Amino acid sequence: MAAGANASLVKDGIQTLWVPREEVHEKLRGLKSEYRMLYDLTAIDERDRVHREGEPESDFTAVYHLYSFDRNEYIRIKTPLAESALSLDSITDIWPAADWYEREVWDMFGIQFSGHPHLQRILMPRTWVGHPLRKDHPARATEMGPFQLSEEKEEREQEALRFRPEEWGFERSHDDSDFIFLNLGPQHPGTHGVLRIVLQLDGEAIVHAVPEIGFHHRGAEKMGERQSWHTYIPYTDRVDYLGGVMNNLAYLTALEKLAGVPIPPRAQTIRVMLAELFRIISHLVWYGTFAQDLGQMSPVFYTFNDRERAFGIIEAVCGARMHPNWFRLGGVAQDLPRGWDKLFLDFIDYFPPKLAEYDREVLRNKIFQKRTKGVGVLTTEQAIEWGLTGPNLRACGLEWDFRKKQPYSGYENFEFDIPTGTHGDCYDRAVVRVEEMRQSLRIIEQCVRNMPEGPYKSLHPLATPPLKEHTMEDIETLITHFLGVSWGPVIPPGEALGAIEATKGNNGYYLVSDGSTVSYRTRIRTPSFAHMQALPLQVRGRMIPDLLAVLGAMDFVLADIDR
Amino acid sequence: MASFIQNQFERNVVTTSVDYVFNWARKSALWPLTFGLACCAIEMIASSTSRFDIARFGAEVFRPSPRQSDLMIVAGTVTLKMGPVLKRIWDQMPDPKWCISMGACSSVGGPFNTYGVLQGVDKIVPVDVYVTGCPPRPENLFYALLKLQDKIDQMTTLVKRPTEVRLDESMLENFKQQVRIAQINNPA
């Protein structure tokens, strides 16, 4: 009894179906032949929502996003849930990748999934009481009383972190020998941040790996319900903290669909240019640290040096280094400074010879090749099944780039190639990323050569803050400016998904507006979350050094996993 | 007897010279713990690479093990899930040890005043120097490092710190006397 949703609330043109909870499992099973990737699974606490015209009654709504590669489109399935019966059938039997998503929904909303193999908290500590993304859970730390860490509490928290193999259905021994359970992280230089992986080892071979995440959960989604639409932009910078303005772009792509703000061509081109520069910056960090993970000490010093050169441009344009917070609803914060083109052109001249040098240093290095070729292999089917996107998907051989397939921000106007791999191993992932830097450079050069004239911000009344010179001319804009800065813009009710090809894969923001100055629900779908979930698949039967190669090649950021 | 020894190590040529050597050795070769938590960690790595080069300050030997390091740079957001782990790592570091809280998040929670984030790492471990910024530039970290070196310079190993009150027996008796008087409702 799938009912079509009220079209007025869906602002992104994605087909949206409401399916009752008894039928959703079957419905999703039927859809899988067409929509092969489980893109996202989340929920909304609807209890405080006002504008729900035409939607079925519900206290909570589970939201499934699926993606079809054949049709190149998303589909959204929504299931209404009453507070008295907060449970759903688990879809882990259809998509194994639903495992972590369902755990997250349980952790954040307290929705049960019957048939889930291991429904435990995933982001919050196990000792946590309550479900943070419910509307009645406190948002701020300052609402929760002063923090104290007594010795008993420390012991209790440490005990909660203890790994019990039986809980996961692992044997402690087989035949005559015992398995070793090795704890890697959360403080370990190879995990690139606060990630914990528990390894079940048979000698030195990995039998199973269990990643534990949540040590970096900063509550970025809850923050969206508190900050105004405008003042949430700095928080997006810190989600994939190597991606800088790339995150602004993902958020604003969704927000501008909700607000219906058109973006002037100059602003679009500035956005593309800076986002591609940040793609290079992010890949440079990955390049150096990946080589270091595999035992090469020097490359990180070279790549970080180039990163500093790129940061020189970012600083000249935006004034900040890692978190420029530069894009605004309706455009960018300021126009480009005088002499900007020379900075970019210098970098375009400087960088390709350095890339060639790194090819000699890293990619053609025999030890590097031995450590990465044939390690962490995934097939295209597995990659789609587990929701992999970005370079990790392209390394499997599928030529799929959302900049080309679903162009946003004017990407259809640029010429660039999509590099792909063939084997889906760590080496191919490296090759794809290195080639992507060259393509990004091509895009930047086209931006510099063809930068359109015109305003850097839209004249739409919702553009925040409005162009300053106009506020000096008419009282209407002055009032809008004042309201936009003091309260924030009021976005019409509705929901929209904005997804972009970020540095690490498909980064999507699913925003629900209730017609106020703050978001009702901000869902951040990050690529690293899906990639990390596919880790055990890649390392089973291999050695621990291979695990570090796989982690390095995956190119994840902890804030991108835990948000 | 105890009070007799206590007053014998006042500042003199020998003790200050020993302190000087100890402090010089300690401040010139700080071994930071590789403890990246968030965005700040990337700037911490950047400060050790060639453009900024933390080796100029003698603190380039990043150690992955707390047992081998004497400086914890808390670089990033400390969540409530990470807090107890961080405390355990701090306890594992041998004395003397110092702590730099790098960035807004670890100093006061930064922009993340949310349910899952610890509002300042000083609620768990003692902090010597706080660094502002989100994330701080590498130069900012170096300034903190220099401040920490100044602080280490003031340390005393043999001579007791001038701020510590030394009690001898007559003072103690005097204090007890005062307490007794205070407890009597109507002192004669």
PDB file of N, CA and C in Angstrom, chain A residues 122-125 128 132 137-142 144 147 154-155 157-158 161 186-187 189 194 212-219 222-223 226 235 238 241-242 301 304 307-308 315 321-323, chain B residues 33-39 42-43 45-46 48-52 64 66 77 79-85 87-89 91 105 111-119 123-124 134-135 137-138:
ATOM      1  N   ILE A 122      26.773   1.928  18.894  1.00  0.00           N
ATOM      2  CA  ILE A 122      27.927   1.977  18.006  1.00  0.00           C
ATOM      3  C   ILE A 122      28.726   3.264  18.178  1.00  0.00           C
ATOM      4  N   LEU A 123      28.046   4.385  18.390  1.00  0.00           N
ATOM      5  CA  LEU A 123      28.775   5.651  18.506  1.00  0.00           C
ATOM      6  C   LEU A 123      28.971   6.068  19.960  1.00  0.00           C
ATOM      7  N   MET A 124      27.935   5.890  20.780  1.00  0.00           N
ATOM      8  CA  MET A 124      28.048   6.296  22.181  1.00  0.00           C
ATOM      9  C   MET A 124      28.687   5.159  22.980  1.00  0.00           C
ATOM     10  N   PRO A 125      29.260   5.496  24.157  1.00  0.00           N
ATOM     11  CA  PRO A 125      29.770   4.419  25.009  1.00  0.00           C
ATOM     12  C   PRO A 125      28.626   3.514  25.467  1.00  0.00           C
ATOM     13  N   TRP A 128      26.175   4.549  28.171  1.00  0.00           N
ATOM     14  CA  TRP A 128      25.335   5.729  27.948  1.00  0.00           C
ATOM     15  C   TRP A 128      23.864   5.420  28.232  1.00  0.00           C
ATOM     16  N   PRO A 132      20.616  10.000  21.924  1.00  0.00           N
ATOM     17  CA  PRO A 132      20.913  11.431  21.743  1.00  0.00           C
ATOM     18  C   PRO A 132      20.099  12.171  20.695  1.00  0.00           C
ATOM     19  N   HIS A 137      16.304  14.489  24.327  1.00  0.00           N
ATOM     20  CA  HIS A 137      17.652  14.299  24.883  1.00  0.00           C
ATOM     21  C   HIS A 137      18.386  15.633  24.861  1.00  0.00           C
ATOM     22  N   PRO A 138      19.102  15.978  25.941  1.00  0.00           N
ATOM     23  CA  PRO A 138      19.826  17.260  25.925  1.00  0.00           C
ATOM     24  C   PRO A 138      20.830  17.330  24.785  1.00  0.00           C
ATOM     25  N   ALA A 139      20.962  18.522  24.226  1.00  0.00           N
ATOM     26  CA  ALA A 139      21.886  18.701  23.110  1.00  0.00           C
ATOM     27  C   ALA A 139      23.250  19.145  23.598  1.00  0.00           C
ATOM     28  N   ARG A 140      23.265  20.042  24.581  1.00  0.00           N
ATOM     29  CA  ARG A 140      24.527  20.641  24.993  1.00  0.00           C
ATOM     30  C   ARG A 140      25.135  19.893  26.170  1.00  0.00           C
ATOM     31  N   ALA A 141      26.467  19.910  26.203  1.00  0.00           N
ATOM     32  CA  ALA A 141      27.156  19.315  27.350  1.00  0.00           C
ATOM     33  C   ALA A 141      26.842  20.110  28.606  1.00  0.00           C
ATOM     34  N   THR A 142      26.631  21.412  28.446  1.00  0.00           N
ATOM     35  CA  THR A 142      26.386  22.259  29.601  1.00  0.00           C
ATOM     36  C   THR A 142      24.989  22.045  30.184  1.00  0.00           C
ATOM     37  N   MET A 144      24.047  19.046  30.875  1.00  0.00           N
ATOM     38  CA  MET A 144      24.104  17.712  31.462  1.00  0.00           C
ATOM     39  C   MET A 144      24.854  17.646  32.784  1.00  0.00           C
ATOM     40  N   PHE A 147      31.117  17.533  34.572  1.00  0.00           N
ATOM     41  CA  PHE A 147      31.705  16.217  34.321  1.00  0.00           C
ATOM     42  C   PHE A 147      32.755  15.893  35.355  1.00  0.00           C
ATOM     43  N   GLU A 154      36.073   5.574  35.861  1.00  0.00           N
ATOM     44  CA  GLU A 154      37.077   5.237  34.853  1.00  0.00           C
ATOM     45  C   GLU A 154      37.149   3.716  34.676  1.00  0.00           C
ATOM     46  N   GLU A 155      37.132   3.012  35.813  1.00  0.00           N
ATOM     47  CA  GLU A 155      37.164   1.549  35.748  1.00  0.00           C
ATOM     48  C   GLU A 155      35.956   1.005  34.996  1.00  0.00           C
ATOM     49  N   GLU A 157      34.087   2.531  32.761  1.00  0.00           N
ATOM     50  CA  GLU A 157      34.155   2.827  31.324  1.00  0.00           C
ATOM     51  C   GLU A 157      35.156   1.910  30.634  1.00  0.00           C
ATOM     52  N   GLN A 158      36.271   1.680  31.304  1.00  0.00           N
ATOM     53  CA  GLN A 158      37.276   0.794  30.707  1.00  0.00           C
ATOM     54  C   GLN A 158      36.728  -0.625  30.574  1.00  0.00           C
ATOM     55  N   LEU A 161      34.603  -1.160  27.672  1.00  0.00           N
ATOM     56  CA  LEU A 161      35.306  -1.249  26.402  1.00  0.00           C
ATOM     57  C   LEU A 161      35.943  -2.624  26.189  1.00  0.00           C
ATOM     58  N   PRO A 186      42.435   2.621  20.638  1.00  0.00           N
ATOM     59  CA  PRO A 186      42.213   3.816  19.821  1.00  0.00           C
ATOM     60  C   PRO A 186      43.424   4.742  19.720  1.00  0.00           C
ATOM     61  N   GLN A 187      44.481   4.472  20.488  1.00  0.00           N
ATOM     62  CA  GLN A 187      45.658   5.324  20.345  1.00  0.00           C
ATOM     63  C   GLN A 187      46.716   4.519  19.627  1.00  0.00           C
ATOM     64  N   PRO A 189      49.347   4.886  15.942  1.00  0.00           N
ATOM     65  CA  PRO A 189      49.674   5.752  14.806  1.00  0.00           C
ATOM     66  C   PRO A 189      49.163   5.233  13.466  1.00  0.00           C
ATOM     67  N   VAL A 194      41.339   8.185  16.220  1.00  0.00           N
ATOM     68  CA  VAL A 194      40.883   7.382  17.345  1.00  0.00           C
ATOM     69  C   VAL A 194      39.927   6.285  16.881  1.00  0.00           C
ATOM     70  N   GLU A 212      35.853  -0.777  15.946  1.00  0.00           N
ATOM     71  CA  GLU A 212      34.953  -0.109  16.880  1.00  0.00           C
ATOM     72  C   GLU A 212      35.103   1.385  16.695  1.00  0.00           C
ATOM     73  N   ILE A 213      33.989   2.054  16.443  1.00  0.00           N
ATOM     74  CA  ILE A 213      34.054   3.487  16.172  1.00  0.00           C
ATOM     75  C   ILE A 213      33.313   4.236  17.269  1.00  0.00           C
ATOM     76  N   GLY A 214      33.255   5.538  17.141  1.00  0.00           N
ATOM     77  CA  GLY A 214      32.502   6.337  18.106  1.00  0.00           C
ATOM     78  C   GLY A 214      33.382   7.143  19.041  1.00  0.00           C
ATOM     79  N   PHE A 215      34.707   6.942  18.978  1.00  0.00           N
ATOM     80  CA  PHE A 215      35.596   7.692  19.862  1.00  0.00           C
ATOM     81  C   PHE A 215      35.711   9.156  19.421  1.00  0.00           C
ATOM     82  N   HIS A 216      35.142   9.438  18.271  1.00  0.00           N
ATOM     83  CA  HIS A 216      35.235  10.795  17.749  1.00  0.00           C
ATOM     84  C   HIS A 216      33.852  11.385  17.513  1.00  0.00           C
ATOM     85  N   HIS A 217      32.826  10.803  18.130  1.00  0.00           N
ATOM     86  CA  HIS A 217      31.471  11.271  17.867  1.00  0.00           C
ATOM     87  C   HIS A 217      31.228  12.610  18.563  1.00  0.00           C
ATOM     88  N   ARG A 218      31.161  13.681  17.760  1.00  0.00           N
ATOM     89  CA  ARG A 218      31.041  15.007  18.352  1.00  0.00           C
ATOM     90  C   ARG A 218      29.628  15.553  18.279  1.00  0.00           C
ATOM     91  N   GLY A 219      28.712  14.765  17.768  1.00  0.00           N
ATOM     92  CA  GLY A 219      27.320  15.211  17.731  1.00  0.00           C
ATOM     93  C   GLY A 219      27.038  16.259  16.677  1.00  0.00           C
ATOM     94  N   LYS A 222      23.268  16.530  15.746  1.00  0.00           N
ATOM     95  CA  LYS A 222      22.448  17.225  16.738  1.00  0.00           C
ATOM     96  C   LYS A 222      22.696  18.721  16.677  1.00  0.00           C
ATOM     97  N   MET A 223      23.932  19.074  16.395  1.00  0.00           N
ATOM     98  CA  MET A 223      24.296  20.484  16.291  1.00  0.00           C
ATOM     99  C   MET A 223      23.461  21.198  15.237  1.00  0.00           C
ATOM    100  N   ARG A 226      20.390  22.916  16.293  1.00  0.00           N
ATOM    101  CA  ARG A 226      20.582  23.985  17.265  1.00  0.00           C
ATOM    102  C   ARG A 226      21.100  25.248  16.608  1.00  0.00           C
ATOM    103  N   TYR A 235      30.482  24.095  11.037  1.00  0.00           N
ATOM    104  CA  TYR A 235      30.522  22.729  11.550  1.00  0.00           C
ATOM    105  C   TYR A 235      30.736  21.717  10.430  1.00  0.00           C
ATOM    106  N   ARG A 238      34.227  20.717   9.605  1.00  0.00           N
ATOM    107  CA  ARG A 238      34.932  19.832  10.531  1.00  0.00           C
ATOM    108  C   ARG A 238      34.458  18.383  10.430  1.00  0.00           C
ATOM    109  N   TYR A 241      37.538  16.697   7.887  1.00  0.00           N
ATOM    110  CA  TYR A 241      38.365  17.871   8.137  1.00  0.00           C
ATOM    111  C   TYR A 241      39.521  18.034   7.166  1.00  0.00           C
ATOM    112  N   LEU A 242      39.752  17.056   6.307  1.00  0.00           N
ATOM    113  CA  LEU A 242      40.758  17.278   5.275  1.00  0.00           C
ATOM    114  C   LEU A 242      40.132  17.908   4.037  1.00  0.00           C
ATOM    115  N   PHE A 301      57.121  14.322   3.924  1.00  0.00           N
ATOM    116  CA  PHE A 301      57.711  15.666   4.027  1.00  0.00           C
ATOM    117  C   PHE A 301      57.531  16.439   2.729  1.00  0.00           C
ATOM    118  N   PHE A 304      53.557  17.218   2.203  1.00  0.00           N
ATOM    119  CA  PHE A 304      53.076  18.279   3.088  1.00  0.00           C
ATOM    120  C   PHE A 304      53.625  19.630   2.671  1.00  0.00           C
ATOM    121  N   ARG A 307      51.372  20.712   0.066  1.00  0.00           N
ATOM    122  CA  ARG A 307      50.116  21.091   0.713  1.00  0.00           C
ATOM    123  C   ARG A 307      50.220  22.513   1.248  1.00  0.00           C
ATOM    124  N   GLU A 308      51.371  22.850   1.807  1.00  0.00           N
ATOM    125  CA  GLU A 308      51.547  24.222   2.307  1.00  0.00           C
ATOM    126  C   GLU A 308      51.434  25.230   1.175  1.00  0.00           C
ATOM    127  N   GLU A 315      44.813  30.474   1.899  1.00  0.00           N
ATOM    128  CA  GLU A 315      44.906  31.577   2.863  1.00  0.00           C
ATOM    129  C   GLU A 315      44.706  32.916   2.183  1.00  0.00           C
ATOM    130  N   ARG A 321      43.283  28.256   6.982  1.00  0.00           N
ATOM    131  CA  ARG A 321      43.982  27.137   6.355  1.00  0.00           C
ATOM    132  C   ARG A 321      43.061  25.935   6.175  1.00  0.00           C
ATOM    133  N   MET A 322      42.803  25.241   7.276  1.00  0.00           N
ATOM    134  CA  MET A 322      42.096  23.964   7.127  1.00  0.00           C
ATOM    135  C   MET A 322      40.582  24.123   7.032  1.00  0.00           C
ATOM    136  N   HIS A 323      40.040  25.051   7.799  1.00  0.00           N
ATOM    137  CA  HIS A 323      38.593  25.207   7.836  1.00  0.00           C
ATOM    138  C   HIS A 323      38.216  26.605   7.365  1.00  0.00           C
TER     139      HIS A 323
ATOM    140  N   LEU B  33      54.008  12.679  22.637  1.00  0.00           N
ATOM    141  CA  LEU B  33      53.260  11.465  22.330  1.00  0.00           C
ATOM    142  C   LEU B  33      52.473  11.713  21.050  1.00  0.00           C
ATOM    143  N   THR B  34      52.506  10.770  20.121  1.00  0.00           N
ATOM    144  CA  THR B  34      51.686  10.902  18.909  1.00  0.00           C
ATOM    145  C   THR B  34      50.254  10.667  19.306  1.00  0.00           C
ATOM    146  N   PHE B  35      49.549  11.735  19.558  1.00  0.00           N
ATOM    147  CA  PHE B  35      48.199  11.549  20.066  1.00  0.00           C
ATOM    148  C   PHE B  35      47.251  12.473  19.318  1.00  0.00           C
ATOM    149  N   GLY B  36      46.979  12.113  18.088  1.00  0.00           N
ATOM    150  CA  GLY B  36      46.094  12.931  17.268  1.00  0.00           C
ATOM    151  C   GLY B  36      44.657  12.533  17.492  1.00  0.00           C
ATOM    152  N   LEU B  37      43.816  13.499  17.811  1.00  0.00           N
ATOM    153  CA  LEU B  37      42.413  13.176  18.040  1.00  0.00           C
ATOM    154  C   LEU B  37      41.530  13.678  16.913  1.00  0.00           C
ATOM    155  N   ALA B  38      41.842  14.831  16.346  1.00  0.00           N
ATOM    156  CA  ALA B  38      40.946  15.377  15.323  1.00  0.00           C
ATOM    157  C   ALA B  38      41.736  16.271  14.374  1.00  0.00           C
ATOM    158  N   CYS B  39      41.056  17.307  13.893  1.00  0.00           N
ATOM    159  CA  CYS B  39      41.644  18.200  12.895  1.00  0.00           C
ATOM    160  C   CYS B  39      43.012  18.722  13.335  1.00  0.00           C
ATOM    161  N   ILE B  42      46.260  17.074  12.316  1.00  0.00           N
ATOM    162  CA  ILE B  42      46.838  17.309  10.994  1.00  0.00           C
ATOM    163  C   ILE B  42      47.784  18.507  11.059  1.00  0.00           C
ATOM    164  N   GLU B  43      47.394  19.516  11.830  1.00  0.00           N
ATOM    165  CA  GLU B  43      48.290  20.663  11.986  1.00  0.00           C
ATOM    166  C   GLU B  43      49.504  20.288  12.831  1.00  0.00           C
ATOM    167  N   ILE B  45      50.913  17.342  12.672  1.00  0.00           N
ATOM    168  CA  ILE B  45      51.797  16.677  11.701  1.00  0.00           C
ATOM    169  C   ILE B  45      52.470  17.734  10.833  1.00  0.00           C
ATOM    170  N   ALA B  46      51.669  18.731  10.408  1.00  0.00           N
ATOM    171  CA  ALA B  46      52.222  19.784   9.559  1.00  0.00           C
ATOM    172  C   ALA B  46      53.369  20.495  10.265  1.00  0.00           C
ATOM    173  N   SER B  48      55.476  19.244  12.150  1.00  0.00           N
ATOM    174  CA  SER B  48      56.697  18.433  12.197  1.00  0.00           C
ATOM    175  C   SER B  48      57.314  18.274  10.812  1.00  0.00           C
ATOM    176  N   THR B  49      56.640  18.746   9.773  1.00  0.00           N
ATOM    177  CA  THR B  49      57.194  18.597   8.428  1.00  0.00           C
ATOM    178  C   THR B  49      58.045  19.804   8.059  1.00  0.00           C
ATOM    179  N   SER B  50      58.588  19.771   6.846  1.00  0.00           N
ATOM    180  CA  SER B  50      59.722  20.642   6.541  1.00  0.00           C
ATOM    181  C   SER B  50      59.403  22.136   6.583  1.00  0.00           C
ATOM    182  N   ARG B  51      58.200  22.547   6.220  1.00  0.00           N
ATOM    183  CA  ARG B  51      57.936  23.988   6.217  1.00  0.00           C
ATOM    184  C   ARG B  51      58.087  24.588   7.611  1.00  0.00           C
ATOM    185  N   PHE B  52      57.595  23.895   8.619  1.00  0.00           N
ATOM    186  CA  PHE B  52      57.603  24.464   9.968  1.00  0.00           C
ATOM    187  C   PHE B  52      58.702  23.865  10.838  1.00  0.00           C
ATOM    188  N   PRO B  64      55.012   6.828  19.573  1.00  0.00           N
ATOM    189  CA  PRO B  64      53.660   6.256  19.634  1.00  0.00           C
ATOM    190  C   PRO B  64      53.325   5.681  21.000  1.00  0.00           C
ATOM    191  N   PRO B  66      53.135   5.815  25.108  1.00  0.00           N
ATOM    192  CA  PRO B  66      53.174   6.754  26.240  1.00  0.00           C
ATOM    193  C   PRO B  66      54.360   6.504  27.161  1.00  0.00           C
ATOM    194  N   THR B  77      39.392  17.031  19.606  1.00  0.00           N
ATOM    195  CA  THR B  77      38.220  16.886  20.459  1.00  0.00           C
ATOM    196  C   THR B  77      38.328  15.635  21.322  1.00  0.00           C
ATOM    197  N   THR B  79      36.162  13.174  23.301  1.00  0.00           N
ATOM    198  CA  THR B  79      34.772  12.807  23.540  1.00  0.00           C
ATOM    199  C   THR B  79      34.675  12.070  24.867  1.00  0.00           C
ATOM    200  N   LEU B  80      33.457  11.901  25.339  1.00  0.00           N
ATOM    201  CA  LEU B  80      33.272  11.198  26.608  1.00  0.00           C
ATOM    202  C   LEU B  80      33.689   9.742  26.490  1.00  0.00           C
ATOM    203  N   LYS B  81      33.584   9.193  25.290  1.00  0.00           N
ATOM    204  CA  LYS B  81      34.010   7.801  25.097  1.00  0.00           C
ATOM    205  C   LYS B  81      35.533   7.707  25.138  1.00  0.00           C
ATOM    206  N   MET B  82      36.196   8.767  24.692  1.00  0.00           N
ATOM    207  CA  MET B  82      37.656   8.749  24.619  1.00  0.00           C
ATOM    208  C   MET B  82      38.280   9.168  25.947  1.00  0.00           C
ATOM    209  N   GLY B  83      37.552   9.934  26.755  1.00  0.00           N
ATOM    210  CA  GLY B  83      38.104  10.503  27.985  1.00  0.00           C
ATOM    211  C   GLY B  83      38.816   9.502  28.879  1.00  0.00           C
ATOM    212  N   PRO B  84      38.140   8.413  29.288  1.00  0.00           N
ATOM    213  CA  PRO B  84      38.802   7.436  30.164  1.00  0.00           C
ATOM    214  C   PRO B  84      40.041   6.809  29.519  1.00  0.00           C
ATOM    215  N   VAL B  85      40.005   6.644  28.202  1.00  0.00           N
ATOM    216  CA  VAL B  85      41.163   6.079  27.515  1.00  0.00           C
ATOM    217  C   VAL B  85      42.336   7.058  27.605  1.00  0.00           C
ATOM    218  N   LYS B  87      42.822   9.284  29.886  1.00  0.00           N
ATOM    219  CA  LYS B  87      43.315   9.300  31.261  1.00  0.00           C
ATOM    220  C   LYS B  87      44.285   8.136  31.477  1.00  0.00           C
ATOM    221  N   ARG B  88      43.919   6.973  30.969  1.00  0.00           N
ATOM    222  CA  ARG B  88      44.761   5.793  31.126  1.00  0.00           C
ATOM    223  C   ARG B  88      46.121   6.008  30.454  1.00  0.00           C
ATOM    224  N   ILE B  89      46.097   6.618  29.289  1.00  0.00           N
ATOM    225  CA  ILE B  89      47.350   6.864  28.565  1.00  0.00           C
ATOM    226  C   ILE B  89      48.218   7.867  29.326  1.00  0.00           C
ATOM    227  N   ASP B  91      48.218   8.340  32.529  1.00  0.00           N
ATOM    228  CA  ASP B  91      48.764   7.649  33.701  1.00  0.00           C
ATOM    229  C   ASP B  91      49.953   6.771  33.333  1.00  0.00           C
ATOM    230  N   CYS B 105      38.852  22.781  21.029  1.00  0.00           N
ATOM    231  CA  CYS B 105      38.098  21.617  21.503  1.00  0.00           C
ATOM    232  C   CYS B 105      38.678  21.046  22.787  1.00  0.00           C
ATOM    233  N   PRO B 111      33.843  24.568  19.516  1.00  0.00           N
ATOM    234  CA  PRO B 111      32.499  24.754  18.982  1.00  0.00           C
ATOM    235  C   PRO B 111      31.564  23.612  19.362  1.00  0.00           C
ATOM    236  N   PHE B 112      32.125  22.531  19.888  1.00  0.00           N
ATOM    237  CA  PHE B 112      31.299  21.348  20.127  1.00  0.00           C
ATOM    238  C   PHE B 112      30.815  21.266  21.563  1.00  0.00           C
ATOM    239  N   ASN B 113      29.876  22.145  21.882  1.00  0.00           N
ATOM    240  CA  ASN B 113      29.207  22.039  23.177  1.00  0.00           C
ATOM    241  C   ASN B 113      28.058  21.054  23.003  1.00  0.00           C
ATOM    242  N   THR B 114      28.393  19.771  22.870  1.00  0.00           N
ATOM    243  CA  THR B 114      27.354  18.767  22.645  1.00  0.00           C
ATOM    244  C   THR B 114      27.442  17.657  23.670  1.00  0.00           C
ATOM    245  N   TYR B 115      26.399  16.842  23.654  1.00  0.00           N
ATOM    246  CA  TYR B 115      26.232  15.791  24.654  1.00  0.00           C
ATOM    247  C   TYR B 115      27.423  14.849  24.754  1.00  0.00           C
ATOM    248  N   GLY B 116      28.149  14.637  23.648  1.00  0.00           N
ATOM    249  CA  GLY B 116      29.176  13.603  23.658  1.00  0.00           C
ATOM    250  C   GLY B 116      30.580  14.124  23.867  1.00  0.00           C
ATOM    251  N   VAL B 117      30.749  15.436  24.047  1.00  0.00           N
ATOM    252  CA  VAL B 117      32.089  16.000  24.039  1.00  0.00           C
ATOM    253  C   VAL B 117      32.461  16.535  25.418  1.00  0.00           C
ATOM    254  N   LEU B 118      33.667  16.203  25.841  1.00  0.00           N
ATOM    255  CA  LEU B 118      34.200  16.683  27.114  1.00  0.00           C
ATOM    256  C   LEU B 118      34.557  18.157  26.968  1.00  0.00           C
ATOM    257  N   GLN B 119      34.070  18.973  27.893  1.00  0.00           N
ATOM    258  CA  GLN B 119      34.278  20.417  27.772  1.00  0.00           C
ATOM    259  C   GLN B 119      35.600  20.821  28.441  1.00  0.00           C
ATOM    260  N   LYS B 123      39.640  18.658  32.768  1.00  0.00           N
ATOM    261  CA  LYS B 123      38.788  17.957  33.740  1.00  0.00           C
ATOM    262  C   LYS B 123      39.336  16.554  34.013  1.00  0.00           C
ATOM    263  N   ILE B 124      40.240  16.101  33.163  1.00  0.00           N
ATOM    264  CA  ILE B 124      40.789  14.749  33.311  1.00  0.00           C
ATOM    265  C   ILE B 124      42.269  14.765  33.650  1.00  0.00           C
ATOM    266  N   CYS B 134      41.352  27.050  15.919  1.00  0.00           N
ATOM    267  CA  CYS B 134      40.489  25.932  15.521  1.00  0.00           C
ATOM    268  C   CYS B 134      40.688  25.640  14.049  1.00  0.00           C
ATOM    269  N   PRO B 135      41.669  24.854  13.672  1.00  0.00           N
ATOM    270  CA  PRO B 135      42.792  24.403  14.506  1.00  0.00           C
ATOM    271  C   PRO B 135      43.871  25.484  14.594  1.00  0.00           C
ATOM    272  N   ARG B 137      47.399  27.300  14.142  1.00  0.00           N
ATOM    273  CA  ARG B 137      48.460  27.171  13.141  1.00  0.00           C
ATOM    274  C   ARG B 137      49.680  26.537  13.806  1.00  0.00           C
ATOM    275  N   PRO B 138      50.578  25.943  13.025  1.00  0.00           N
ATOM    276  CA  PRO B 138      51.782  25.366  13.624  1.00  0.00           C
ATOM    277  C   PRO B 138      52.571  26.389  14.451  1.00  0.00           C
TER     278      PRO B 138
END
